[in-house]
Every structure is written in structure tokens, then in C-alpha cells.
mmCIF file with all atom_site columns, C-alpha atoms in Angstrom:
data_model
loop_
_atom_site.group_PDB
_atom_site.id
_atom_site.type_symbol
_atom_site.label_atom_id
_atom_site.label_alt_id
_atom_site.label_comp_id
_atom_site.label_asym_id
_atom_site.label_entity_id
_atom_site.label_seq_id
_atom_site.pdbx_PDB_ins_code
_atom_site.Cartn_x
_atom_site.Cartn_y
_atom_site.Cartn_z
_atom_site.occupancy
_atom_site.B_iso_or_equiv
_atom_site.pdbx_formal_charge
_atom_site.auth_seq_id
_atom_site.auth_comp_id
_atom_site.auth_asym_id
_atom_site.auth_atom_id
_atom_site.pdbx_PDB_model_num
ATOM 1   C CA . CYS X 1 1   ? -13.758 0.778   5.024   1.00 46.00 ? 100 CYS X CA 1
ATOM 2   C CA . ASN X 1 2   ? -13.784 4.071   7.020   1.00 55.00 ? 101 ASN X CA 1
ATOM 3   C CA . LYS X 1 3   ? -10.120 4.833   8.075   1.00 57.00 ? 102 LYS X CA 1
ATOM 4   C CA . TYR X 1 4   ? -11.245 7.519   10.503  1.00 60.00 ? 103 TYR X CA 1
ATOM 5   C CA . ARG X 1 5   ? -13.645 5.056   12.190  1.00 65.00 ? 104 ARG X CA 1
ATOM 6   C CA . THR X 1 6   ? -11.036 2.282   12.017  1.00 66.00 ? 105 THR X CA 1
ATOM 7   C CA . ASN X 1 7   ? -8.156  4.233   13.195  1.00 64.00 ? 106 ASN X CA 1
ATOM 8   C CA . ASP X 1 8   ? -10.403 5.162   16.530  1.00 69.00 ? 107 ASP X CA 1
ATOM 9   C CA . LEU X 1 9   ? -11.552 1.717   17.129  1.00 69.00 ? 108 LEU X CA 1
ATOM 10  C CA . LEU X 1 10  ? -7.932  0.275   16.961  1.00 66.00 ? 109 LEU X CA 1
ATOM 11  C CA . LYS X 1 11  ? -6.856  3.232   19.425  1.00 67.00 ? 110 LYS X CA 1
ATOM 12  C CA . SER X 1 12  ? -9.922  1.856   21.787  1.00 71.00 ? 111 SER X CA 1
ATOM 13  C CA . LEU X 1 13  ? -8.499  -1.787  21.461  1.00 68.00 ? 112 LEU X CA 1
ATOM 14  C CA . GLN X 1 14  ? -4.956  -0.514  22.408  1.00 64.00 ? 113 GLN X CA 1
ATOM 15  C CA . SER X 1 15  ? -6.278  1.185   25.665  1.00 66.00 ? 114 SER X CA 1
ATOM 16  C CA . ALA X 1 16  ? -8.488  -1.793  26.507  1.00 66.00 ? 115 ALA X CA 1
ATOM 17  C CA . ALA X 1 17  ? -5.714  -4.062  25.954  1.00 62.00 ? 116 ALA X CA 1
ATOM 18  C CA . LYS X 1 18  ? -3.471  -2.104  28.433  1.00 59.00 ? 117 LYS X CA 1
ATOM 19  C CA . GLU X 1 19  ? -6.047  -1.934  31.047  1.00 61.00 ? 118 GLU X CA 1
ATOM 20  C CA . ASP X 1 20  ? -7.419  -5.865  30.809  1.00 56.00 ? 119 ASP X CA 1
ATOM 21  C CA . SER X 1 21  ? -5.011  -8.556  31.683  1.00 49.00 ? 120 SER X CA 1
ATOM 22  C CA . PRO X 1 22  ? -5.212  -11.387 29.484  1.00 53.00 ? 121 PRO X CA 1
ATOM 23  C CA . GLY X 1 23  ? -4.445  -13.906 31.677  1.00 53.00 ? 122 GLY X CA 1
ATOM 24  C CA . ASP X 1 24  ? -1.785  -15.982 32.954  1.00 45.00 ? 123 ASP X CA 1
ATOM 25  C CA . GLU X 1 25  ? -0.809  -18.038 30.335  1.00 49.00 ? 124 GLU X CA 1
ATOM 26  C CA . ILE X 1 26  ? -1.104  -15.221 27.529  1.00 47.00 ? 125 ILE X CA 1
ATOM 27  C CA . GLU X 1 27  ? 1.379   -12.442 27.729  1.00 51.00 ? 126 GLU X CA 1
ATOM 28  C CA . VAL X 1 28  ? 0.803   -9.435  26.099  1.00 49.00 ? 127 VAL X CA 1
ATOM 29  C CA . SER X 1 29  ? 3.301   -6.514  25.358  1.00 51.00 ? 128 SER X CA 1
ATOM 30  C CA . HIS X 1 30  ? 2.419   -3.028  25.249  1.00 48.00 ? 129 HIS X CA 1
ATOM 31  C CA . ASP X 1 31  ? 4.433   -2.873  22.289  1.00 51.00 ? 130 ASP X CA 1
ATOM 32  C CA . THR X 1 32  ? 2.219   -5.375  20.261  1.00 51.00 ? 131 THR X CA 1
ATOM 33  C CA . PHE X 1 33  ? -0.399  -2.771  20.126  1.00 47.00 ? 132 PHE X CA 1
ATOM 34  C CA . CYS X 1 34  ? 1.180   0.023   19.263  1.00 49.00 ? 133 CYS X CA 1
ATOM 35  C CA . ILE X 1 35  ? -0.321  2.284   16.312  1.00 47.00 ? 134 ILE X CA 1
ATOM 36  C CA . ASP X 1 36  ? 1.586   4.476   14.457  1.00 47.00 ? 135 ASP X CA 1
ATOM 37  C CA . ASN X 1 37  ? -0.683  6.409   11.911  1.00 49.00 ? 136 ASN X CA 1
ATOM 38  C CA . ASP X 1 38  ? -0.081  9.577   9.902   1.00 53.00 ? 137 ASP X CA 1
ATOM 39  C CA . ASP X 1 39  ? -3.854  9.569   8.178   1.00 64.00 ? 138 ASP X CA 1
ATOM 40  C CA . ARG X 1 40  ? -4.680  11.641  10.906  1.00 68.00 ? 139 ARG X CA 1
ATOM 41  C CA . VAL X 1 41  ? -2.984  14.507  9.054   1.00 69.00 ? 140 VAL X CA 1
ATOM 42  C CA . ILE X 1 42  ? -4.388  14.066  6.173   1.00 70.00 ? 141 ILE X CA 1
ATOM 43  C CA . LEU X 1 43  ? -7.979  13.632  7.680   1.00 71.00 ? 142 LEU X CA 1
ATOM 44  C CA . ASP X 1 44  ? -7.543  16.917  9.257   1.00 73.00 ? 143 ASP X CA 1
ATOM 45  C CA . ALA X 1 45  ? -6.336  18.408  6.433   1.00 74.00 ? 144 ALA X CA 1
ATOM 46  C CA . VAL X 1 46  ? -9.190  17.025  4.399   1.00 75.00 ? 145 VAL X CA 1
ATOM 47  C CA . LEU X 1 47  ? -11.915 17.503  6.669   1.00 74.00 ? 146 LEU X CA 1
ATOM 48  C CA . ALA X 1 48  ? -10.738 21.145  6.729   1.00 75.00 ? 147 ALA X CA 1
ATOM 49  C CA . MET X 1 49  ? -11.373 21.925  2.998   1.00 74.00 ? 148 MET X CA 1
ATOM 50  C CA . ALA X 1 50  ? -14.208 19.522  2.366   1.00 72.00 ? 149 ALA X CA 1
ATOM 51  C CA . PRO X 1 51  ? -17.291 20.399  1.107   1.00 69.00 ? 150 PRO X CA 1
ATOM 52  C CA . ASN X 1 52  ? -20.594 20.703  3.671   1.00 70.00 ? 151 ASN X CA 1
ATOM 53  C CA . ASN X 1 53  ? -21.975 17.395  2.498   1.00 66.00 ? 152 ASN X CA 1
ATOM 54  C CA . PHE X 1 54  ? -18.843 15.535  2.887   1.00 69.00 ? 153 PHE X CA 1
ATOM 55  C CA . SER X 1 55  ? -19.096 12.193  4.581   1.00 68.00 ? 154 SER X CA 1
ATOM 56  C CA . GLY X 1 56  ? -15.828 11.648  5.998   1.00 63.00 ? 155 GLY X CA 1
ATOM 57  C CA . VAL X 1 57  ? -15.616 7.919   4.761   1.00 77.00 ? 156 VAL X CA 1
ATOM 58  C CA . ILE X 1 58  ? -12.532 7.759   2.331   1.00 83.00 ? 157 ILE X CA 1
ATOM 59  C CA . ARG X 1 59  ? -12.422 4.881   0.134   1.00 87.00 ? 158 ARG X CA 1
ATOM 60  C CA . HIS X 1 60  ? -9.249  5.803   -1.892  1.00 90.00 ? 159 HIS X CA 1
ATOM 61  C CA . TYR X 1 61  ? -6.495  8.101   -1.381  1.00 90.00 ? 160 TYR X CA 1
ATOM 62  C CA . GLN X 1 62  ? -3.789  8.936   -3.819  1.00 92.00 ? 161 GLN X CA 1
ATOM 63  C CA . ILE X 1 63  ? -1.351  11.297  -4.753  1.00 91.00 ? 162 ILE X CA 1
ATOM 64  C CA . LEU X 1 64  ? -0.901  11.611  -8.586  1.00 93.00 ? 163 LEU X CA 1
ATOM 65  C CA . TYR X 1 65  ? -0.332  14.309  -11.346 1.00 94.00 ? 164 TYR X CA 1
ATOM 66  C CA . GLN X 1 66  ? -2.686  15.853  -13.614 1.00 93.00 ? 165 GLN X CA 1
ATOM 67  C CA . MET X 1 67  ? -1.848  16.686  -17.097 1.00 92.00 ? 166 MET X CA 1
ATOM 68  C CA . TRP X 1 68  ? -3.628  18.778  -19.863 1.00 87.00 ? 167 TRP X CA 1
ATOM 69  C CA . GLN X 1 69  ? -4.364  17.799  -23.501 1.00 81.00 ? 168 GLN X CA 1
ATOM 70  C CA . ARG X 1 70  ? -3.792  21.099  -24.660 1.00 79.00 ? 169 ARG X CA 1
ATOM 71  C CA . GLY X 1 71  ? -1.469  23.724  -23.783 1.00 71.00 ? 170 GLY X CA 1
ATOM 72  C CA . ASP X 1 72  ? 2.438   23.445  -22.797 1.00 80.00 ? 171 ASP X CA 1
ATOM 73  C CA . ARG X 1 73  ? 1.360   23.089  -19.255 1.00 85.00 ? 172 ARG X CA 1
ATOM 74  C CA . GLU X 1 74  ? 3.671   20.859  -16.990 1.00 90.00 ? 173 GLU X CA 1
ATOM 75  C CA . LEU X 1 75  ? 2.410   18.139  -14.953 1.00 91.00 ? 174 LEU X CA 1
ATOM 76  C CA . THR X 1 76  ? 0.707   19.177  -11.636 1.00 90.00 ? 175 THR X CA 1
ATOM 77  C CA . ARG X 1 77  ? 1.073   17.236  -8.324  1.00 90.00 ? 176 ARG X CA 1
ATOM 78  C CA . ARG X 1 78  ? -2.822  16.705  -7.038  1.00 92.00 ? 177 ARG X CA 1
ATOM 79  C CA . ALA X 1 79  ? -4.563  14.295  -4.479  1.00 91.00 ? 178 ALA X CA 1
ATOM 80  C CA . ILE X 1 80  ? -7.473  12.395  -5.239  1.00 93.00 ? 179 ILE X CA 1
ATOM 81  C CA . ILE X 1 81  ? -10.081 11.088  -2.726  1.00 91.00 ? 180 ILE X CA 1
ATOM 82  C CA . LEU X 1 82  ? -13.018 8.600   -3.645  1.00 91.00 ? 181 LEU X CA 1
ATOM 83  C CA . THR X 1 83  ? -15.660 8.700   -0.899  1.00 87.00 ? 182 THR X CA 1
ATOM 84  C CA . ASP X 1 84  ? -18.827 6.498   -1.090  1.00 85.00 ? 183 ASP X CA 1
ATOM 85  C CA . ASP X 1 85  ? -20.792 9.244   -3.058  1.00 86.00 ? 184 ASP X CA 1
ATOM 86  C CA . GLN X 1 86  ? -18.197 11.827  -4.419  1.00 89.00 ? 185 GLN X CA 1
ATOM 87  C CA . ILE X 1 87  ? -15.036 11.910  -5.841  1.00 92.00 ? 186 ILE X CA 1
ATOM 88  C CA . LEU X 1 88  ? -12.620 14.940  -5.007  1.00 91.00 ? 187 LEU X CA 1
ATOM 89  C CA . LEU X 1 89  ? -9.279  15.993  -7.147  1.00 93.00 ? 188 LEU X CA 1
ATOM 90  C CA . LEU X 1 90  ? -7.269  18.256  -4.550  1.00 90.00 ? 189 LEU X CA 1
ATOM 91  C CA . SER X 1 91  ? -4.293  20.223  -5.265  1.00 89.00 ? 190 SER X CA 1
ATOM 92  C CA . GLU X 1 92  ? -1.982  18.973  -2.391  1.00 79.00 ? 191 GLU X CA 1
ATOM 93  C CA . ASN X 1 93  ? 1.146   20.773  -0.878  1.00 74.00 ? 192 ASN X CA 1
ATOM 94  C CA . TYR X 1 94  ? 3.183   18.325  1.861   1.00 65.00 ? 193 TYR X CA 1
ATOM 95  C CA . ALA X 1 95  ? 5.707   19.976  3.407   1.00 63.00 ? 194 ALA X CA 1
ATOM 96  C CA . GLY X 1 96  ? 7.827   16.618  4.087   1.00 59.00 ? 195 GLY X CA 1
ATOM 97  C CA . ASP X 1 97  ? 8.596   15.150  1.218   1.00 57.00 ? 196 ASP X CA 1
ATOM 98  C CA . ASN X 1 98  ? 11.265  15.538  -1.924  1.00 53.00 ? 197 ASN X CA 1
ATOM 99  C CA . ALA X 1 99  ? 8.075   17.709  -3.462  1.00 54.00 ? 198 ALA X CA 1
ATOM 100 C CA . ALA X 1 100 ? 8.235   20.248  -0.961  1.00 46.00 ? 199 ALA X CA 1
ATOM 101 C CA . LEU X 1 101 ? 11.811  21.327  -2.597  1.00 45.00 ? 200 LEU X CA 1
ATOM 102 C CA . THR X 1 102 ? 9.756   22.667  -5.607  1.00 44.00 ? 201 THR X CA 1
ATOM 103 C CA . LEU X 1 103 ? 6.753   24.264  -3.602  1.00 42.00 ? 202 LEU X CA 1
ATOM 104 C CA . GLN X 1 104 ? 6.861   28.073  -2.843  1.00 44.00 ? 203 GLN X CA 1
ATOM 105 C CA . PHE X 1 105 ? 6.744   28.251  0.934   1.00 40.00 ? 204 PHE X CA 1
ATOM 106 C CA . GLY X 1 106 ? 6.457   31.376  2.908   1.00 43.00 ? 205 GLY X CA 1
ATOM 107 C CA . SER X 1 107 ? 7.450   32.268  6.388   1.00 40.00 ? 206 SER X CA 1
ATOM 108 C CA . SER X 1 108 ? 4.560   31.069  7.926   1.00 48.00 ? 207 SER X CA 1
ATOM 109 C CA . ASP X 1 109 ? 4.311   28.298  10.735  1.00 49.00 ? 208 ASP X CA 1
ATOM 110 C CA . ASP X 1 110 ? 2.009   26.045  8.649   1.00 52.00 ? 209 ASP X CA 1
ATOM 111 C CA . ASP X 1 111 ? 4.918   25.318  6.182   1.00 55.00 ? 210 ASP X CA 1
ATOM 112 C CA . VAL X 1 112 ? 7.149   22.972  8.657   1.00 57.00 ? 211 VAL X CA 1
ATOM 113 C CA . ASN X 1 113 ? 7.700   19.239  7.769   1.00 59.00 ? 212 ASN X CA 1
ATOM 114 C CA . GLY X 1 114 ? 4.748   17.073  7.989   1.00 60.00 ? 213 GLY X CA 1
ATOM 115 C CA . ASN X 1 115 ? 1.966   19.671  7.582   1.00 68.00 ? 214 ASN X CA 1
ATOM 116 C CA . VAL X 1 116 ? -0.782  19.113  4.625   1.00 69.00 ? 215 VAL X CA 1
ATOM 117 C CA . ALA X 1 117 ? -2.348  21.907  2.870   1.00 75.00 ? 216 ALA X CA 1
ATOM 118 C CA . LEU X 1 118 ? -5.364  20.861  0.570   1.00 81.00 ? 217 LEU X CA 1
ATOM 119 C CA . GLN X 1 119 ? -7.156  23.341  -2.137  1.00 87.00 ? 218 GLN X CA 1
ATOM 120 C CA . LEU X 1 120 ? -10.303 21.591  -3.573  1.00 88.00 ? 219 LEU X CA 1
ATOM 121 C CA . MET X 1 121 ? -9.753  22.013  -7.406  1.00 91.00 ? 220 MET X CA 1
ATOM 122 C CA . HIS X 1 122 ? -13.040 19.944  -8.241  1.00 90.00 ? 221 HIS X CA 1
ATOM 123 C CA . THR X 1 123 ? -15.497 17.540  -7.079  1.00 89.00 ? 222 THR X CA 1
ATOM 124 C CA . ALA X 1 124 ? -17.992 15.592  -8.658  1.00 90.00 ? 223 ALA X CA 1
ATOM 125 C CA . GLU X 1 125 ? -20.647 13.033  -7.106  1.00 90.00 ? 224 GLU X CA 1
ATOM 126 C CA . LEU X 1 126 ? -20.298 9.209   -8.200  1.00 91.00 ? 225 LEU X CA 1
ATOM 127 C CA . ASN X 1 127 ? -23.544 9.296   -10.277 1.00 91.00 ? 226 ASN X CA 1
ATOM 128 C CA . ASP X 1 128 ? -21.809 11.656  -12.841 1.00 93.00 ? 227 ASP X CA 1
ATOM 129 C CA . VAL X 1 129 ? -19.046 9.736   -13.438 1.00 93.00 ? 228 VAL X CA 1
ATOM 130 C CA . LEU X 1 130 ? -19.330 8.487   -17.239 1.00 93.00 ? 229 LEU X CA 1
ATOM 131 C CA . GLU X 1 131 ? -16.433 6.608   -17.501 1.00 93.00 ? 230 GLU X CA 1
ATOM 132 C CA . ILE X 1 132 ? -13.046 5.517   -16.161 1.00 94.00 ? 231 ILE X CA 1
ATOM 133 C CA . CYS X 1 133 ? -10.173 4.304   -18.515 1.00 91.00 ? 232 CYS X CA 1
ATOM 134 C CA . ALA X 1 134 ? -6.472  3.722   -18.506 1.00 89.00 ? 233 ALA X CA 1
ATOM 135 C CA . ALA X 1 135 ? -4.579  4.794   -21.755 1.00 80.00 ? 234 ALA X CA 1
ATOM 136 C CA . ASP X 1 136 ? -3.204  2.489   -24.064 1.00 78.00 ? 235 ASP X CA 1
ATOM 137 C CA . GLU X 1 137 ? 0.189   3.875   -24.724 1.00 82.00 ? 236 GLU X CA 1
ATOM 138 C CA . ASP X 1 138 ? 1.101   4.338   -20.878 1.00 90.00 ? 237 ASP X CA 1
ATOM 139 C CA . PRO X 1 139 ? -0.667  1.969   -17.864 1.00 91.00 ? 238 PRO X CA 1
ATOM 140 C CA . ARG X 1 140 ? -0.095  4.912   -15.693 1.00 94.00 ? 239 ARG X CA 1
ATOM 141 C CA . LEU X 1 141 ? -2.203  7.321   -17.508 1.00 94.00 ? 240 LEU X CA 1
ATOM 142 C CA . ILE X 1 142 ? -5.796  7.319   -16.798 1.00 94.00 ? 241 ILE X CA 1
ATOM 143 C CA . THR X 1 143 ? -8.901  9.441   -18.036 1.00 93.00 ? 242 THR X CA 1
ATOM 144 C CA . LEU X 1 144 ? -11.849 10.141  -15.868 1.00 94.00 ? 243 LEU X CA 1
ATOM 145 C CA . VAL X 1 145 ? -14.704 11.248  -17.586 1.00 94.00 ? 244 VAL X CA 1
ATOM 146 C CA . ILE X 1 146 ? -17.408 13.504  -15.711 1.00 94.00 ? 245 ILE X CA 1
ATOM 147 C CA . LYS X 1 147 ? -21.082 14.408  -16.689 1.00 93.00 ? 246 LYS X CA 1
ATOM 148 C CA . ALA X 1 148 ? -21.358 18.221  -17.832 1.00 88.00 ? 247 ALA X CA 1
ATOM 149 C CA . PRO X 1 149 ? -23.088 20.505  -15.240 1.00 82.00 ? 248 PRO X CA 1
ATOM 150 C CA . SER X 1 150 ? -25.553 21.347  -17.808 1.00 83.00 ? 249 SER X CA 1
ATOM 151 C CA . ARG X 1 151 ? -26.747 20.726  -21.554 1.00 83.00 ? 250 ARG X CA 1
ATOM 152 C CA . LEU X 1 152 ? -25.089 23.765  -22.987 1.00 85.00 ? 251 LEU X CA 1
ATOM 153 C CA . ARG X 1 153 ? -21.345 22.625  -21.607 1.00 84.00 ? 252 ARG X CA 1
ATOM 154 C CA . ARG X 1 154 ? -19.018 20.045  -22.299 1.00 87.00 ? 253 ARG X CA 1
ATOM 155 C CA . SER X 1 155 ? -18.317 16.838  -19.825 1.00 89.00 ? 254 SER X CA 1
ATOM 156 C CA . HIS X 1 156 ? -15.172 17.234  -17.729 1.00 89.00 ? 255 HIS X CA 1
ATOM 157 C CA . HIS X 1 157 ? -11.769 15.118  -18.550 1.00 91.00 ? 256 HIS X CA 1
ATOM 158 C CA . TRP X 1 158 ? -9.289  14.454  -15.958 1.00 92.00 ? 257 TRP X CA 1
ATOM 159 C CA . ARG X 1 159 ? -6.305  13.053  -17.330 1.00 93.00 ? 258 ARG X CA 1
ATOM 160 C CA . LEU X 1 160 ? -4.302  11.868  -14.503 1.00 94.00 ? 259 LEU X CA 1
ATOM 161 C CA . VAL X 1 161 ? -0.914  10.170  -14.369 1.00 94.00 ? 260 VAL X CA 1
ATOM 162 C CA . CYS X 1 162 ? -0.320  7.936   -11.342 1.00 95.00 ? 261 CYS X CA 1
ATOM 163 C CA . LYS X 1 163 ? 2.865   6.785   -9.811  1.00 93.00 ? 262 LYS X CA 1
ATOM 164 C CA . ASP X 1 164 ? 3.054   3.290   -11.668 1.00 93.00 ? 263 ASP X CA 1
ATOM 165 C CA . GLY X 1 165 ? 0.347   0.840   -13.446 1.00 92.00 ? 264 GLY X CA 1
ATOM 166 C CA . GLU X 1 166 ? -0.475  -1.001  -10.161 1.00 93.00 ? 265 GLU X CA 1
ATOM 167 C CA . ASN X 1 167 ? -1.621  2.321   -8.834  1.00 94.00 ? 266 ASN X CA 1
ATOM 168 C CA . ALA X 1 168 ? -3.780  3.250   -11.812 1.00 95.00 ? 267 ALA X CA 1
ATOM 169 C CA . GLU X 1 169 ? -5.434  -0.043  -11.676 1.00 94.00 ? 268 GLU X CA 1
ATOM 170 C CA . ARG X 1 170 ? -6.202  0.127   -8.160  1.00 94.00 ? 269 ARG X CA 1
ATOM 171 C CA . LEU X 1 171 ? -7.824  3.546   -8.817  1.00 95.00 ? 270 LEU X CA 1
ATOM 172 C CA . ILE X 1 172 ? -9.800  2.332   -12.091 1.00 95.00 ? 271 ILE X CA 1
ATOM 173 C CA . GLU X 1 173 ? -11.106 -0.555  -9.879  1.00 94.00 ? 272 GLU X CA 1
ATOM 174 C CA . ASP X 1 174 ? -12.180 1.222   -6.568  1.00 94.00 ? 273 ASP X CA 1
ATOM 175 C CA . VAL X 1 175 ? -13.782 3.817   -8.985  1.00 94.00 ? 274 VAL X CA 1
ATOM 176 C CA . ARG X 1 176 ? -15.584 1.514   -10.669 1.00 94.00 ? 275 ARG X CA 1
ATOM 177 C CA . LYS X 1 177 ? -16.661 -0.601  -7.521  1.00 92.00 ? 276 LYS X CA 1
ATOM 178 C CA . ALA X 1 178 ? -17.768 2.635   -6.089  1.00 91.00 ? 277 ALA X CA 1
ATOM 179 C CA . THR X 1 179 ? -19.903 3.861   -9.107  1.00 91.00 ? 278 THR X CA 1
ATOM 180 C CA . ALA X 1 180 ? -21.389 0.713   -9.304  1.00 90.00 ? 279 ALA X CA 1
ATOM 181 C CA . ALA X 1 181 ? -22.331 0.454   -5.879  1.00 86.00 ? 280 ALA X CA 1
ATOM 182 C CA . CYS X 1 182 ? -23.734 4.135   -5.997  1.00 80.00 ? 281 CYS X CA 1
ATOM 183 C CA . GLN X 1 183 ? -25.941 3.492   -8.948  1.00 76.00 ? 282 GLN X CA 1
ATOM 184 C CA . THR X 1 184 ? -27.362 0.323   -7.117  1.00 78.00 ? 283 THR X CA 1
ATOM 185 C CA . LEU X 1 185 ? -28.498 2.772   -4.590  1.00 71.00 ? 284 LEU X CA 1
ATOM 186 C CA . SER X 1 186 ? -30.114 5.312   -6.490  1.00 64.00 ? 285 SER X CA 1
#
């Protein structure tokens, strides 16, 4: 599932449908094939900050929160992107929803409604994902365990809070499918 290619394909079909006449008995309205998709804004922001080996194929994208086990830090808004071979944790600033009220925006032209600013916080190969599991106490909580980069360091634990239990289940399922597919390829 490649949203970028799918969006381009749908736009090609839309333009082809406008050019071709389907026949006398079938009437096609131009509004029938209208595509309104804001994924392009997100894809452009992801491609602008992505690592050099980023494939551009996004299997899962979700806005969630990151929490820490230690310390008195508040939940931090994040975006998680799952590709065919990587998982990326991003800090996301989106000027256009209620979260923008809490963001510190300057007078930059980039801070207008609809703009997305992403900053890469952490990335991992899917082969390095050791475990993903839901917490027992709250179905929205997920822990993603990533293999340590060396034997001298500890593994990374991403503690994530999804909007609801359904989104958490979907993320767990997608990560498990992607890691299983990645392991069969290697």
C-alpha cells in the first residue's frame, strides 16, 4: 500500500475519465472523480526530513503521544510512521488543529494553517524491533521495544499513547505484520 503512488494513480484516472467519453448509455459527472486529499502535505513534510534511505512507502501514519517512565515530563505529541523497512518517531507541529494553540509559533510564513513541520526524533529498522505490546492497565498505551545499537547500551522503549484502543490495536497489528514481512525477506 503506497499512498503516494495511489494518489498519483487516482489523479491519472481522474484526468483520463474527463478526457474519455464512456459511451451513450453511461453518463459520468466530473464531480464523481474528484479527489480531495491532504496526504500530500504530510508526504512532502516527511520527504523533507526523512533519512536518505527512506523509501517513500508509508504503511501506517498516526498522531499519538509519547510518555516517559521516569521523570515528571508531560506527554509530548508525536507522529509515528511505519514504512516497509523502517519505523520513525517524529515530533510534529501542525498549524491547523487545536494542538496549534499550545505550540510556540513565531512570525514565520511556515506557521500558517495547514502547514506541517516534522522533526525526526528516532528511527529504527524493522529488523531491530524486538517487541510491541499493549499495556494491561489502559488499552491506549503501547510499548515498542527496539534493539540496542550496541551491547554496551540498553534497548530503547518507546512508550506511546494512542487516541483510543482501536488505534492502538491497529498500530500493533501493522507493526507486527511489517516486522513479520521484513523477517521473511531477510
